[in-house]
Amino acid sequence: MSNFSYKDIYMEDVRRVLEVNILPEKHCNFDCIFCPIGRSQNKVDTQKSFDKIDSSLAELESKIETGKAELIFINSKGEALVHDKIDDIIDFVKAKGLQVRLLSNGYLLSREEYIEISNKCDEVVGEIKVITEEDFQKVQRPIEGYTLAEYISNMASFNKQYKGKFIFEITIIKGYNDDEKSIEKIKAVIKEISPDEIIVARMEEDRFKKKLGITDERYEEISKALLDDVWKF
Ligand code: SF4
């Protein structure tokens, strides 16, 4: 039986993308109040074993073949790096000559074992959602001892040595990082991390949108401010 789950294959520019979730249930080192997957029962940042992956890989192979996938996007229920077979999964896809994009919240990207795994991917996505230490603790509820300063420097140090494409996703949240002061701070973070691509996102889920969503107009303004700035680096 397979433990992976999939989204329907879709086109992104000229590539056929297959999104795969490799975790049977949520495993994350954060417990964000707005997590679309729900609560983190046990926060985890070390690797964990799940069932044997042979049947999951066989299913992945068949999805790749039937969908003629060109890019495999590992977008999981939480932090995919904690799956102890992620290395094998990436190797399996790379051996087929396909590209791999890995979504991580980014905190673990400074640890040797995770750097090695992430370096095998053609693209790595890291994220940021709030911009003060207090908000990081309050709304992202990470494992004890984590700090926002370390979070940012972990992604920055990873990207300094990374040869692939680092995509930095910034989620704008009403009341947390949508004011001018926060935007300036985010610009400084972008400069520190120096990503290859920036995605500006916002709260889209209906249950969070009313309280934490920003207007279309503000979203356009902030996106322009952040994306225009990136070309100046
Ligand atoms: S980092 Fe992502 S997966 Fe983890 S708790 Fe936060 S929103 Fe959920």
Short mmCIF file of C-alpha atoms and ligand atoms in Angstrom, two decimals:
data_model
loop_
_atom_site.label_atom_id
_atom_site.label_comp_id
_atom_site.label_asym_id
_atom_site.label_seq_id
_atom_site.Cartn_x
_atom_site.Cartn_y
_atom_site.Cartn_z
CA MET A 1 0.00 0.00 0.00
CA SER A 2 1.27 3.46 -0.90
CA ASN A 3 1.73 6.19 1.70
CA PHE A 4 2.08 8.96 -0.83
CA SER A 5 -0.70 11.18 -2.13
CA TYR A 6 -0.85 13.33 -5.23
CA LYS A 7 -2.37 16.35 -6.89
CA ASP A 8 -3.48 16.15 -10.51
CA ILE A 9 -0.63 16.82 -12.86
CA TYR A 10 -0.51 20.42 -14.12
CA MET A 11 1.50 22.64 -16.46
CA GLU A 12 3.86 25.27 -15.14
CA ASP A 13 5.37 27.26 -17.97
CA VAL A 14 6.43 24.40 -20.23
CA ARG A 15 6.91 21.70 -17.61
CA ARG A 16 4.48 19.04 -16.52
CA VAL A 17 4.45 19.08 -12.72
CA LEU A 18 3.51 16.20 -10.43
CA GLU A 19 2.99 17.23 -6.81
CA VAL A 20 3.52 14.50 -4.27
CA ASN A 21 2.99 14.39 -0.53
CA ILE A 22 5.31 11.80 1.01
CA LEU A 23 4.09 11.94 4.62
CA PRO A 24 1.18 9.75 5.74
CA GLU A 25 0.14 12.35 8.30
CA LYS A 26 1.33 15.75 9.43
CA HIS A 27 4.89 15.98 10.75
CA CYS A 28 6.33 19.43 11.21
CA ASN A 29 8.76 21.34 13.40
CA PHE A 30 6.27 24.23 13.59
CA ASP A 31 2.64 24.32 14.67
CA CYS A 32 1.33 27.38 12.86
CA ILE A 33 -2.07 28.65 13.97
CA PHE A 34 -3.06 29.00 10.31
CA CYS A 35 -1.71 25.66 9.13
CA PRO A 36 -4.03 24.32 6.41
CA ILE A 37 -3.19 20.75 7.46
CA GLY A 38 -4.25 21.23 11.10
CA ARG A 39 -2.42 20.93 14.43
CA SER A 40 1.03 19.37 14.84
CA GLN A 41 0.48 16.64 17.41
CA ASN A 42 4.19 16.11 17.93
CA LYS A 43 6.65 18.63 16.66
CA VAL A 44 9.59 16.89 15.08
CA ASP A 45 12.88 17.91 13.45
CA THR A 46 14.73 14.60 13.31
CA GLN A 47 14.09 11.91 10.76
CA LYS A 48 11.43 9.34 11.33
CA SER A 49 10.72 6.01 9.74
CA PHE A 50 7.44 5.32 8.01
CA ASP A 51 6.30 2.14 6.31
CA LYS A 52 8.44 0.51 3.65
CA ILE A 53 8.47 2.70 0.58
CA ASP A 54 8.72 0.10 -2.20
CA SER A 55 5.03 0.20 -3.05
CA SER A 56 4.98 4.00 -2.74
CA LEU A 57 7.87 4.28 -5.21
CA ALA A 58 6.16 1.87 -7.60
CA GLU A 59 3.06 4.05 -7.51
CA LEU A 60 5.18 7.20 -8.02
CA GLU A 61 6.81 5.59 -11.05
CA SER A 62 3.46 4.78 -12.57
CA LYS A 63 2.14 8.35 -11.92
CA ILE A 64 5.27 9.75 -13.57
CA GLU A 65 4.84 7.53 -16.59
CA THR A 66 1.11 7.99 -17.11
CA GLY A 67 1.29 11.74 -16.48
CA LYS A 68 4.55 12.22 -18.42
CA ALA A 69 5.79 14.30 -15.49
CA GLU A 70 8.90 16.42 -15.92
CA LEU A 71 9.18 18.05 -12.50
CA ILE A 72 8.36 16.27 -9.25
CA PHE A 73 7.33 18.72 -6.57
CA ILE A 74 7.69 17.26 -3.06
CA ASN A 75 5.05 19.25 -1.21
CA SER A 76 4.14 17.33 1.90
CA LYS A 77 1.95 17.40 4.98
CA GLY A 78 4.53 19.35 6.97
CA GLU A 79 8.32 19.13 6.73
CA ALA A 80 9.26 16.49 4.15
CA LEU A 81 12.89 16.42 5.30
CA VAL A 82 11.90 14.43 8.39
CA HIS A 83 10.96 11.43 6.24
CA ASP A 84 13.94 9.11 6.66
CA LYS A 85 13.65 7.89 3.06
CA ILE A 86 13.50 11.30 1.40
CA ASP A 87 17.03 10.81 0.13
CA ASP A 88 16.00 7.60 -1.64
CA ILE A 89 12.88 9.23 -3.04
CA ILE A 90 14.90 12.08 -4.54
CA ASP A 91 17.50 9.64 -5.92
CA PHE A 92 14.70 7.57 -7.47
CA VAL A 93 13.29 10.59 -9.30
CA LYS A 94 16.71 11.92 -10.35
CA ALA A 95 17.66 8.50 -11.75
CA LYS A 96 14.75 8.92 -14.16
CA GLY A 97 16.29 12.15 -15.43
CA LEU A 98 13.53 14.29 -13.92
CA GLN A 99 13.79 17.47 -11.92
CA VAL A 100 12.91 17.74 -8.23
CA ARG A 101 11.52 20.69 -6.33
CA LEU A 102 11.42 20.38 -2.55
CA LEU A 103 9.18 22.47 -0.30
CA SER A 104 10.56 23.00 3.19
CA ASN A 105 9.62 25.67 5.69
CA GLY A 106 13.36 26.32 5.61
CA TYR A 107 14.33 26.03 9.25
CA LEU A 108 16.27 22.80 8.90
CA LEU A 109 18.30 23.87 5.90
CA SER A 110 21.40 24.60 7.98
CA ARG A 111 21.83 21.04 9.29
CA GLU A 112 24.47 19.00 7.55
CA GLU A 113 22.26 15.97 6.89
CA TYR A 114 19.47 18.11 5.43
CA ILE A 115 21.83 20.28 3.37
CA GLU A 116 23.14 17.16 1.67
CA ILE A 117 19.63 16.00 0.79
CA SER A 118 18.40 19.42 -0.33
CA ASN A 119 21.48 19.96 -2.49
CA LYS A 120 20.36 17.05 -4.66
CA CYS A 121 17.20 18.95 -5.62
CA ASP A 122 17.04 21.26 -8.61
CA GLU A 123 14.83 23.67 -6.72
CA VAL A 124 14.26 24.27 -3.01
CA VAL A 125 11.46 26.41 -1.63
CA GLY A 126 11.89 28.11 1.77
CA GLU A 127 9.31 30.32 3.42
CA ILE A 128 8.70 33.12 5.82
CA LYS A 129 5.38 34.07 7.33
CA VAL A 130 5.96 36.61 10.13
CA ILE A 131 8.68 39.12 10.73
CA THR A 132 9.11 39.59 14.48
CA GLU A 133 10.51 37.14 17.00
CA GLU A 134 7.41 37.53 19.15
CA ASP A 135 5.03 36.72 16.30
CA PHE A 136 7.19 33.79 15.22
CA GLN A 137 6.80 32.21 18.66
CA LYS A 138 3.15 33.17 19.01
CA VAL A 139 1.75 32.14 15.66
CA GLN A 140 4.20 29.62 14.23
CA ARG A 141 4.79 27.87 17.58
CA PRO A 142 8.06 26.20 16.61
CA ILE A 143 10.03 23.61 18.57
CA GLU A 144 11.39 25.14 21.76
CA GLY A 145 14.63 27.02 21.25
CA TYR A 146 13.99 27.98 17.64
CA THR A 147 14.32 31.68 16.82
CA LEU A 148 13.31 33.80 13.85
CA ALA A 149 16.88 35.13 13.56
CA GLU A 150 18.18 31.58 13.23
CA TYR A 151 15.39 30.69 10.80
CA ILE A 152 16.47 33.45 8.44
CA SER A 153 20.19 32.80 8.80
CA ASN A 154 19.63 29.06 8.19
CA MET A 155 18.09 29.79 4.80
CA ALA A 156 20.75 32.39 4.01
CA SER A 157 23.63 30.05 4.81
CA PHE A 158 22.02 27.23 2.85
CA ASN A 159 21.58 29.38 -0.21
CA LYS A 160 25.16 30.61 -0.10
CA GLN A 161 26.38 27.12 -0.92
CA TYR A 162 23.36 25.90 -2.94
CA LYS A 163 23.83 25.56 -6.71
CA GLY A 164 20.16 25.06 -7.59
CA LYS A 165 17.28 27.50 -7.70
CA PHE A 166 16.23 28.81 -4.29
CA ILE A 167 12.64 30.01 -4.26
CA PHE A 168 11.60 32.16 -1.31
CA GLU A 169 7.90 32.31 -0.50
CA ILE A 170 6.70 35.19 1.64
CA THR A 171 3.16 35.02 2.97
CA ILE A 172 1.63 38.39 3.78
CA ILE A 173 -0.67 38.19 6.77
CA LYS A 174 -3.00 40.96 7.88
CA GLY A 175 -1.89 42.50 11.16
CA TYR A 176 1.44 40.66 11.21
CA ASN A 177 3.57 41.73 8.26
CA ASP A 178 1.45 43.93 6.01
CA ASP A 179 2.56 47.34 7.32
CA GLU A 180 5.35 49.47 5.86
CA LYS A 181 7.81 48.70 8.66
CA SER A 182 7.37 44.98 8.11
CA ILE A 183 7.77 45.34 4.36
CA GLU A 184 11.10 47.08 4.90
CA LYS A 185 12.18 44.25 7.22
CA ILE A 186 11.12 41.67 4.64
CA LYS A 187 13.21 43.47 2.02
CA ALA A 188 16.24 43.17 4.30
CA VAL A 189 15.54 39.44 4.73
CA ILE A 190 15.29 39.00 0.96
CA LYS A 191 18.63 40.70 0.61
CA GLU A 192 20.18 38.44 3.24
CA ILE A 193 18.83 35.23 1.69
CA SER A 194 19.34 36.36 -1.89
CA PRO A 195 16.84 33.95 -3.52
CA ASP A 196 16.61 33.22 -7.23
CA GLU A 197 12.87 33.69 -7.22
CA ILE A 198 10.35 35.28 -4.86
CA ILE A 199 6.74 34.28 -4.45
CA VAL A 200 4.47 36.66 -2.59
CA ALA A 201 1.51 34.78 -1.17
CA ARG A 202 -1.39 35.61 1.14
CA MET A 203 -3.96 33.76 3.18
CA GLU A 204 -6.27 32.18 0.62
CA GLU A 205 -8.12 29.60 2.68
CA ASP A 206 -11.67 30.63 3.51
CA ARG A 207 -11.34 29.87 7.22
CA PHE A 208 -8.35 32.23 7.62
CA LYS A 209 -9.05 34.76 4.90
CA LYS A 210 -11.46 36.97 6.83
CA LYS A 211 -9.16 37.52 9.79
CA LEU A 212 -5.73 37.23 8.19
CA GLY A 213 -6.29 38.00 4.51
CA ILE A 214 -5.30 41.27 2.85
CA THR A 215 -7.20 43.12 0.11
CA ASP A 216 -6.34 42.67 -3.58
CA GLU A 217 -5.14 46.26 -3.65
CA ARG A 218 -2.76 45.85 -0.71
CA TYR A 219 -1.53 42.58 -2.12
CA GLU A 220 -0.67 44.27 -5.41
CA GLU A 221 1.15 47.10 -3.61
CA ILE A 222 3.20 44.79 -1.42
CA SER A 223 4.02 42.42 -4.27
CA LYS A 224 5.23 45.30 -6.38
CA ALA A 225 7.33 46.71 -3.52
CA LEU A 226 8.97 43.34 -2.86
CA LEU A 227 9.34 42.07 -6.41
CA ASP A 228 10.60 45.35 -7.85
CA ASP A 229 13.25 45.50 -5.17
CA VAL A 230 14.67 42.08 -5.92
CA TRP A 231 16.16 43.22 -9.23
CA LYS A 232 18.21 45.83 -7.45
CA PHE A 233 20.38 43.29 -5.62
S1 SF4 B 1 5.31 25.26 8.59
FE1 SF4 B 1 3.71 24.81 7.11
S2 SF4 B 1 3.17 22.67 7.48
FE2 SF4 B 1 4.35 23.36 9.26
S3 SF4 B 1 2.79 24.00 10.73
FE3 SF4 B 1 3.39 25.82 9.58
S4 SF4 B 1 1.93 25.97 7.89
FE4 SF4 B 1 1.79 23.89 8.72
#
